[in-house]
mmCIF file of C-alpha atoms and ligand atoms in Angstrom:
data_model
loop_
_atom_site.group_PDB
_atom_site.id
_atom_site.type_symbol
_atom_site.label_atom_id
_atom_site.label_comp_id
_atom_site.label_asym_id
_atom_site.label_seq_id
_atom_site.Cartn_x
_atom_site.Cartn_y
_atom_site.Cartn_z
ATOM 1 C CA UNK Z 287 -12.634 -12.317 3.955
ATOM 2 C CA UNK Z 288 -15.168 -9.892 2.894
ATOM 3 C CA UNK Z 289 -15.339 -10.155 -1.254
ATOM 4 C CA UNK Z 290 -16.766 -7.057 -2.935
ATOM 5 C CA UNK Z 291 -16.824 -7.266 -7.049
ATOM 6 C CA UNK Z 292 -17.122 -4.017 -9.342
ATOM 7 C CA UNK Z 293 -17.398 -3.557 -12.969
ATOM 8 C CA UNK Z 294 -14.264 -1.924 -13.425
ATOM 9 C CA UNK Z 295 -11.204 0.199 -11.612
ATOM 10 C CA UNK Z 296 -13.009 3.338 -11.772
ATOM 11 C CA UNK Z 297 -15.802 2.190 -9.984
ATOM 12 C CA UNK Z 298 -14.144 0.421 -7.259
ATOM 13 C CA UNK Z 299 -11.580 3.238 -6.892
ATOM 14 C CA UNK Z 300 -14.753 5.779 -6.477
ATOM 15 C CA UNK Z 301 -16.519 3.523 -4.016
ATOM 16 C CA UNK Z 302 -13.183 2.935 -1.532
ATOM 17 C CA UNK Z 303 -12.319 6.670 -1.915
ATOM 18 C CA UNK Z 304 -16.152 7.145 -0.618
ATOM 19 C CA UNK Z 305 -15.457 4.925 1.951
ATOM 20 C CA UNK Z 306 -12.293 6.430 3.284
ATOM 21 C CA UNK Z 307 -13.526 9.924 3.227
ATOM 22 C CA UNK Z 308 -16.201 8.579 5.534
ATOM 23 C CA UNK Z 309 -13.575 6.998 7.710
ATOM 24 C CA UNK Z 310 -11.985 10.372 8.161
ATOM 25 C CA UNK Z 311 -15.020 12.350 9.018
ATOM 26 C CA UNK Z 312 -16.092 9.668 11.592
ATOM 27 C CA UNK Z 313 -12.383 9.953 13.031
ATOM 28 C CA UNK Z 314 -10.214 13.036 11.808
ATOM 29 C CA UNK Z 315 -7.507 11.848 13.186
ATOM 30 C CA UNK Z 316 -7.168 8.118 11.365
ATOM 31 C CA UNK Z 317 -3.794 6.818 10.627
ATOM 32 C CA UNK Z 318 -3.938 5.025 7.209
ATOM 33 C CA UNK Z 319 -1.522 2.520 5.514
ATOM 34 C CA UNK Z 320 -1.243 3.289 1.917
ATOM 35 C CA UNK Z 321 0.238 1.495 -0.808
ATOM 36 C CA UNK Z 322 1.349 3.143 -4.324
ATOM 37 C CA UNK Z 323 1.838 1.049 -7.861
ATOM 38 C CA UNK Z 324 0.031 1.303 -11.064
ATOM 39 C CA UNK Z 325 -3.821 -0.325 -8.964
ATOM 40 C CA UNK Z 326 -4.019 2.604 -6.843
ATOM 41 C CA UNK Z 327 -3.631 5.987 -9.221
ATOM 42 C CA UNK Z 328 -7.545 5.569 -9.498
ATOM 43 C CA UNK Z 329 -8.062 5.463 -5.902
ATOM 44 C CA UNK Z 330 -6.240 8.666 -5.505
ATOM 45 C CA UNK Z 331 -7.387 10.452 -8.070
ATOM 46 C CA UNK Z 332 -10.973 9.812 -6.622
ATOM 47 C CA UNK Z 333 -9.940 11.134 -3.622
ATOM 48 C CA UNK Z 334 -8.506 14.166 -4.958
ATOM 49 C CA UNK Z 335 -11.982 14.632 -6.908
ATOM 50 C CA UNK Z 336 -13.962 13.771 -3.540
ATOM 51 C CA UNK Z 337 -11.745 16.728 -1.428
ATOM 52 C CA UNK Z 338 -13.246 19.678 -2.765
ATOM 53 C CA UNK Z 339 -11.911 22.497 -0.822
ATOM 54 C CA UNK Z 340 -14.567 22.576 1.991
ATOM 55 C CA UNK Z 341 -15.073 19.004 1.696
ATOM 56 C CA UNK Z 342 -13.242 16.177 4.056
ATOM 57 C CA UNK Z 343 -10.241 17.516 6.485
ATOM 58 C CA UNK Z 344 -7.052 15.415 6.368
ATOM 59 C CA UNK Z 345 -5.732 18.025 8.539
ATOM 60 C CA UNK Z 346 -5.538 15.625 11.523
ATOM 61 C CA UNK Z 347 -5.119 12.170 9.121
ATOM 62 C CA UNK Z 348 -1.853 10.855 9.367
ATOM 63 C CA UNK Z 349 -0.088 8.345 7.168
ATOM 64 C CA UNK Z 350 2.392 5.356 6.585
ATOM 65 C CA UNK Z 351 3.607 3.846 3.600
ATOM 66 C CA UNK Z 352 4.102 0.296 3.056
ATOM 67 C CA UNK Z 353 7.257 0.949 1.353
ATOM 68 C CA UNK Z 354 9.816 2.912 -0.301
ATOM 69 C CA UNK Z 355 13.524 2.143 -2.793
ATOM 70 C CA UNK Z 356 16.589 1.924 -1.224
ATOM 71 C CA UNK Z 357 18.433 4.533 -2.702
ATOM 72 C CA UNK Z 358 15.709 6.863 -3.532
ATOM 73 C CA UNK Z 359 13.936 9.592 -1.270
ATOM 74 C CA UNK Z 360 11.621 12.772 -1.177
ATOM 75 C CA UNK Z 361 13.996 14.553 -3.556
ATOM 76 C CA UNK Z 362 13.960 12.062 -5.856
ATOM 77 C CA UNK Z 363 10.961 11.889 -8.732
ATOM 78 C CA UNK Z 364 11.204 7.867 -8.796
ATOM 79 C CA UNK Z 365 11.119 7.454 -4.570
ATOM 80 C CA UNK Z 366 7.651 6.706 -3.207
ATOM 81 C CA UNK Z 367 7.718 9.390 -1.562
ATOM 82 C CA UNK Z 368 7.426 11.512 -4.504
ATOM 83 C CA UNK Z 369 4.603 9.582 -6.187
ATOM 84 C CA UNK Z 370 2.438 9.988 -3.282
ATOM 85 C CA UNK Z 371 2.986 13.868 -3.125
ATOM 86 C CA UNK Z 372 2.178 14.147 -6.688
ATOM 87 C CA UNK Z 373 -0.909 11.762 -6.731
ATOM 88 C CA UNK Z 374 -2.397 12.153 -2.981
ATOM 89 C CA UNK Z 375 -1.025 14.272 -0.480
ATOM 90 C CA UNK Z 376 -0.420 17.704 -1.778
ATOM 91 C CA UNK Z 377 -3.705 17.389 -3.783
ATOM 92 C CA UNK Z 378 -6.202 16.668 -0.197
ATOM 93 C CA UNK Z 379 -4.132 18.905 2.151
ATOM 94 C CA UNK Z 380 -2.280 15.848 4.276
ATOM 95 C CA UNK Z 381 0.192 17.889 6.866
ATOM 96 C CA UNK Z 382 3.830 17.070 5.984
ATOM 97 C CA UNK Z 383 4.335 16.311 9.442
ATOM 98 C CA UNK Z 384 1.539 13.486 9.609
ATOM 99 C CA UNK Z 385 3.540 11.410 7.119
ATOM 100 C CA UNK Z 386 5.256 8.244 7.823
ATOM 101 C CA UNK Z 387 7.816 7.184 5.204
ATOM 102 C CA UNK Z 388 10.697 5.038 4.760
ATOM 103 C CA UNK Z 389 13.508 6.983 3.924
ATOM 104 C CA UNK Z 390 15.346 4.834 1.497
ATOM 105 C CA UNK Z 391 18.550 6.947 1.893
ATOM 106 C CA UNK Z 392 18.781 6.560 5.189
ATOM 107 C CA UNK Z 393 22.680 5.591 6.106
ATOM 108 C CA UNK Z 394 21.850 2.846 8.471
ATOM 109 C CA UNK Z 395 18.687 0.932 7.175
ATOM 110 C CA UNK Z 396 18.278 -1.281 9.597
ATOM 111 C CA UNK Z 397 18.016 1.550 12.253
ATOM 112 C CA UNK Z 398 15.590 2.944 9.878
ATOM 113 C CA UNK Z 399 13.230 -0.008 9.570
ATOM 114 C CA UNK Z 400 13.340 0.064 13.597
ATOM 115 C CA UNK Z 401 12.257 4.094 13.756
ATOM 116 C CA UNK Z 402 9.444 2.909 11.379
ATOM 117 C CA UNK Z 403 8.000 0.551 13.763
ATOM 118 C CA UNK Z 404 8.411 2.522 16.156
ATOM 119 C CA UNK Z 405 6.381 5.715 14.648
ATOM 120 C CA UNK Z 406 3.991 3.460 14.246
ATOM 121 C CA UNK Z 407 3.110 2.313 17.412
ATOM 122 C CA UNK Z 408 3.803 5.824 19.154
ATOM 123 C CA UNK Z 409 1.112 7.123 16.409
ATOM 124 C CA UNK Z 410 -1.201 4.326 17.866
ATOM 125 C CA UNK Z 411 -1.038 1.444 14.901
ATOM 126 C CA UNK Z 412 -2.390 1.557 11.596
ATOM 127 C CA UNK Z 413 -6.499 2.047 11.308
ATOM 128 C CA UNK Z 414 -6.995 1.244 7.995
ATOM 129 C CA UNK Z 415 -4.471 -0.084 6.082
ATOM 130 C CA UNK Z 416 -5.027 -0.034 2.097
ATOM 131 C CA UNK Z 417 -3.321 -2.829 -0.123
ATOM 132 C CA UNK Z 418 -2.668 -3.425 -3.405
ATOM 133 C CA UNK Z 419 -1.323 -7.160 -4.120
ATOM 134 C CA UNK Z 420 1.435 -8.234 -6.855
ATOM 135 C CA UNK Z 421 0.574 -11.038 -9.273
ATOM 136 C CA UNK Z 422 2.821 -13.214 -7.432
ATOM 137 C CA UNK Z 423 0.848 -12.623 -4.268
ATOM 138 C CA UNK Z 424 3.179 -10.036 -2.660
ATOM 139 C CA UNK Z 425 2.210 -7.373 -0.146
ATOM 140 C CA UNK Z 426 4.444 -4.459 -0.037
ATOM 141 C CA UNK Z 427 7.797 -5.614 -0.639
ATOM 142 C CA UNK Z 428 6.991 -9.133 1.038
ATOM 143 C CA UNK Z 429 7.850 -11.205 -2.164
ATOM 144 C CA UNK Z 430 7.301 -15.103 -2.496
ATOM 145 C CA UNK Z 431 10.211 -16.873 0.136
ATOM 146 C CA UNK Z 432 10.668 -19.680 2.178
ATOM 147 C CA UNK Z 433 10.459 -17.468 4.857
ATOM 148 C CA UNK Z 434 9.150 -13.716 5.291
ATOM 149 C CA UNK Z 435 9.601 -10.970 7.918
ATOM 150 C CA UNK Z 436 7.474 -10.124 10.383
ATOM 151 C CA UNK Z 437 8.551 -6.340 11.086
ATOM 152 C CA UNK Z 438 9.803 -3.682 8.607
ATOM 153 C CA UNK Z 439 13.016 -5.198 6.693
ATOM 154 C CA UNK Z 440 15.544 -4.653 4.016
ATOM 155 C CA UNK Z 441 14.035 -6.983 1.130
ATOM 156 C CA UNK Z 442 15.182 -7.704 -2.036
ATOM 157 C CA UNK Z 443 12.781 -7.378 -5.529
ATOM 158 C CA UNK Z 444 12.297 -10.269 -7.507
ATOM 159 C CA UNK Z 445 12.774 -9.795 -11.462
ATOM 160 C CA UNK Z 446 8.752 -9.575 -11.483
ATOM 161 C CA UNK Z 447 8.192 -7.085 -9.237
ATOM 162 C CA UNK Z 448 10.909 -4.663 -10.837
ATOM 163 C CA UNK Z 449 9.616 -4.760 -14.434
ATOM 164 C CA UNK Z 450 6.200 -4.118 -12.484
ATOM 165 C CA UNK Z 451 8.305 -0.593 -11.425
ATOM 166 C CA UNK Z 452 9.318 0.114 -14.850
ATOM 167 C CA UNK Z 453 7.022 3.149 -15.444
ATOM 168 C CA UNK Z 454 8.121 4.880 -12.679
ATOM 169 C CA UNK Z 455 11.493 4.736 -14.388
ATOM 170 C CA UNK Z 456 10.617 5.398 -17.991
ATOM 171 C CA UNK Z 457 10.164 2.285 -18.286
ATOM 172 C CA UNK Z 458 14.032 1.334 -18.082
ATOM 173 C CA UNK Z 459 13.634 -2.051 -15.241
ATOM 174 C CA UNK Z 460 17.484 -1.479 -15.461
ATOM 175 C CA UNK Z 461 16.755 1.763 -13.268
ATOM 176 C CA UNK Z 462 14.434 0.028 -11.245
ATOM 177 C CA UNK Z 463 16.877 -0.618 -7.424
ATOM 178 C CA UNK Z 464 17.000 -4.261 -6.415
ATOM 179 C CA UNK Z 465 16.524 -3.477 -2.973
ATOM 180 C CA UNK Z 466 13.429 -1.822 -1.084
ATOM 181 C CA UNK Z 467 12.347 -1.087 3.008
ATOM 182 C CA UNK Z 468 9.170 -2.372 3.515
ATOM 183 C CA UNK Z 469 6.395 -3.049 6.100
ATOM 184 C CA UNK Z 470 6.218 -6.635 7.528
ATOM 185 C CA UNK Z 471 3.944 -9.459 7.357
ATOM 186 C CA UNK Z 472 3.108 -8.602 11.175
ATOM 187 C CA UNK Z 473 3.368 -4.725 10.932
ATOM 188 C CA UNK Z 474 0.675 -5.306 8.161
ATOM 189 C CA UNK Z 475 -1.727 -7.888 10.024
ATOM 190 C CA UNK Z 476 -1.563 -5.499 12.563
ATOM 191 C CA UNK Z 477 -3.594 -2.978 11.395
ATOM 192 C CA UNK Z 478 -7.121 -2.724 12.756
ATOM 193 C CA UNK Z 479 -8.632 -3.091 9.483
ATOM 194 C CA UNK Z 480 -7.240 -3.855 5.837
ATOM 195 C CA UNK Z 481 -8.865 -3.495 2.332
ATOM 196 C CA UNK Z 482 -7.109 -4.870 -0.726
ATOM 197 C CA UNK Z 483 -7.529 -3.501 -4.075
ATOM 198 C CA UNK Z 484 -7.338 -5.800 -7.238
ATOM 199 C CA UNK Z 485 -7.379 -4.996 -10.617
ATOM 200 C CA UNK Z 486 -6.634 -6.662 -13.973
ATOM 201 C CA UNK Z 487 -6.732 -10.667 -15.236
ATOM 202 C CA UNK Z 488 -2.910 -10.352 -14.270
ATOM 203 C CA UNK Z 489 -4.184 -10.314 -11.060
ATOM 204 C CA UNK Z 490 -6.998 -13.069 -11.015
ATOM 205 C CA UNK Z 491 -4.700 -16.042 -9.893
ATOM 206 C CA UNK Z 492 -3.257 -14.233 -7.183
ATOM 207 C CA UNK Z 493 -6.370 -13.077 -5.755
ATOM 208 C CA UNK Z 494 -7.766 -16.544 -5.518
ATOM 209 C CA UNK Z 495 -4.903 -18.184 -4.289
ATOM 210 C CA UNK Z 496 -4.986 -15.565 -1.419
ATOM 211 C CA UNK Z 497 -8.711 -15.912 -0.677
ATOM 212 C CA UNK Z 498 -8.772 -19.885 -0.934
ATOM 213 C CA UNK Z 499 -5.572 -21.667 -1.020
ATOM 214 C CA UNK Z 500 -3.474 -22.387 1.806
ATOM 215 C CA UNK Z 501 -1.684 -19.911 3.877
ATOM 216 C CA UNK Z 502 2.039 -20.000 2.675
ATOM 217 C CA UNK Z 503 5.195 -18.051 2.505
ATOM 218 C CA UNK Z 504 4.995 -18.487 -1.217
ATOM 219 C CA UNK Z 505 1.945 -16.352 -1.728
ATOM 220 C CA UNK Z 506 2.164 -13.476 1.211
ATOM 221 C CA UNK Z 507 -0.906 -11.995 0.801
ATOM 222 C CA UNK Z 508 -2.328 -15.409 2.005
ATOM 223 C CA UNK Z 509 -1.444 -14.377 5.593
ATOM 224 C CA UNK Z 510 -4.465 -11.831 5.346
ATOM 225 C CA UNK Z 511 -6.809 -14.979 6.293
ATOM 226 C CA UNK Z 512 -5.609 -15.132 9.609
ATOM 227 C CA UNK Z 513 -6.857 -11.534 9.880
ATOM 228 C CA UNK Z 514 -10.578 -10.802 11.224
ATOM 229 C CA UNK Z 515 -11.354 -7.832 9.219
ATOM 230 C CA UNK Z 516 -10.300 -7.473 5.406
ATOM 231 C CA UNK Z 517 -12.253 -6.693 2.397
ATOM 232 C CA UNK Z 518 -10.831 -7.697 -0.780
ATOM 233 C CA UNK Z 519 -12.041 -5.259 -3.638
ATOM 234 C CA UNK Z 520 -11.862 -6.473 -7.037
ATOM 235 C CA UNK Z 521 -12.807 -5.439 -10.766
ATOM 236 C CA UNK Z 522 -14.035 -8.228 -12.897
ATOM 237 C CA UNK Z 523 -11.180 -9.029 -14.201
ATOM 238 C CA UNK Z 524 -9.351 -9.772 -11.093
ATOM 239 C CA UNK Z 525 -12.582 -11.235 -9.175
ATOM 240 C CA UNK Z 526 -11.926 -14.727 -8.263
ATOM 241 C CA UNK Z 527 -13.848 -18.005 -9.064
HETATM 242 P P1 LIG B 57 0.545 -2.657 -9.098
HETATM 243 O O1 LIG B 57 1.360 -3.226 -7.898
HETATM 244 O O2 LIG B 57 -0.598 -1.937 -8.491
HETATM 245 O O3 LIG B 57 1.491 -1.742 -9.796
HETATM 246 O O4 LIG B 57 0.119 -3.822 -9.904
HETATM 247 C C1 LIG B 57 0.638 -3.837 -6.879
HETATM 248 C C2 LIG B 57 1.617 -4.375 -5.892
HETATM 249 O O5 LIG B 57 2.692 -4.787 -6.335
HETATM 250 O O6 LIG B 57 1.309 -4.396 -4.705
#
């Protein structure tokens, strides 16, 4: 893994927003993986301060998710879906139809996890996939487990990971669903390229369990060694030993 250390948030957020922008203008039509959570409102603000209106065209750029709330869609202020209209793709000009999402109201889950995949691979796999990583070691909604799925699943939260949500529902974790669709461990290795983002002391242990411990089921984002291109970005806070 590739290790790159910045001062802070900001300027790690403005750096990988630099980078991406540059990813797009080498190939307009990039399909990115994109993550949402507290580490990432930098990143996108950057990249809404980096689109000016003549600047970089996501006209062509199309996205997917890692992840989305059972129970909650595009209608609803709390879903995934919403944050990432708010905080991204309204702001750069991504086309509605370019966006993959997990439609946590979908009536038959498991048939929606299966249309996921498949939009993916019919849109030609991920390019660059963007990750942020829970202080437990998750990756999207792959928490800690015996055992973890390879392909886009029903999964259930851990206590952690909802109070981690809490904002998003005034901070109520009572509001926060149990239940999530999420991205893979295989739908994520997948991807042609993968940066993770890491901010905070919180997130210090994590990070260097993932870089140099064993890869388990009990840390998820450990499966990114077996990968041949990631770059782990971290503040100094986060930066391992
Ligand atoms: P956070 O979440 O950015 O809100 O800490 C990261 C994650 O759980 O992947």
């Amino acid at each position: 893994m590739n290790i790159q250390r910045f001062t802070d948030g900001r300027a790690l957020s403005q750096d990988l927003a630099r980078r991406i922008l540059a990813a797009i203008d080498r190939q307009p039509g990039l399909v990115l993986g994109l993550p949402t959570g507290r580490t990432p409102l930098p990143l996108y603000a950057a990249l809404r301060e980096q689109t000016p209106p003549a600047g970089t065209d996501w006209s062509a750029v199309r996205t997917f998710n890692l992840d989305e709330f059972v129970g909650l869609g595009a209608s609803d202020q709390e879903s995934y879906r919403a944050y990432m209209e708010r905080e991204l793709f309204a702001a750069v000009g991504v086309d509605p139809t370019h966006v993959g999402f997990l439609d946590g109201r979908a009536a038959d889950p498991d048939a929606e996890c299966g249309r996921y995949e498949e939009a993916i691979a019919a849109a030609g796999g991920i390019d660059l996939m963007i990750l942020g990583i829970g202080a437990n070691g998750h990756i999207g909604f792959n928490e800690p487990a015996p055992g973890l799925h390879a392909r886009t699943h029903r999964a259930r939260l851990q206590p952690g990971t909802r109070a981690a949500n809490a904002a998003l529902f005034g901070g109520d974790i009572s509001r926060v669903p149990d239940e999530a669709l999420s991205m893979g461990m295989a739908t994520i290795l997948r991807a042609r390229s993968v940066i993770l983002m890491a901010t905070g002391a919180g997130k210090a242990a994590a990070v260097d369990a993932m870089i140099r411990g064993p890869i388990t089921t009990m840390l998820p984002a450990s499966f990114l060694q077996l990968h041949p291109d990631v770059t782990v970005m971290v503040d100094l806070a986060a930066s391992p030993r």
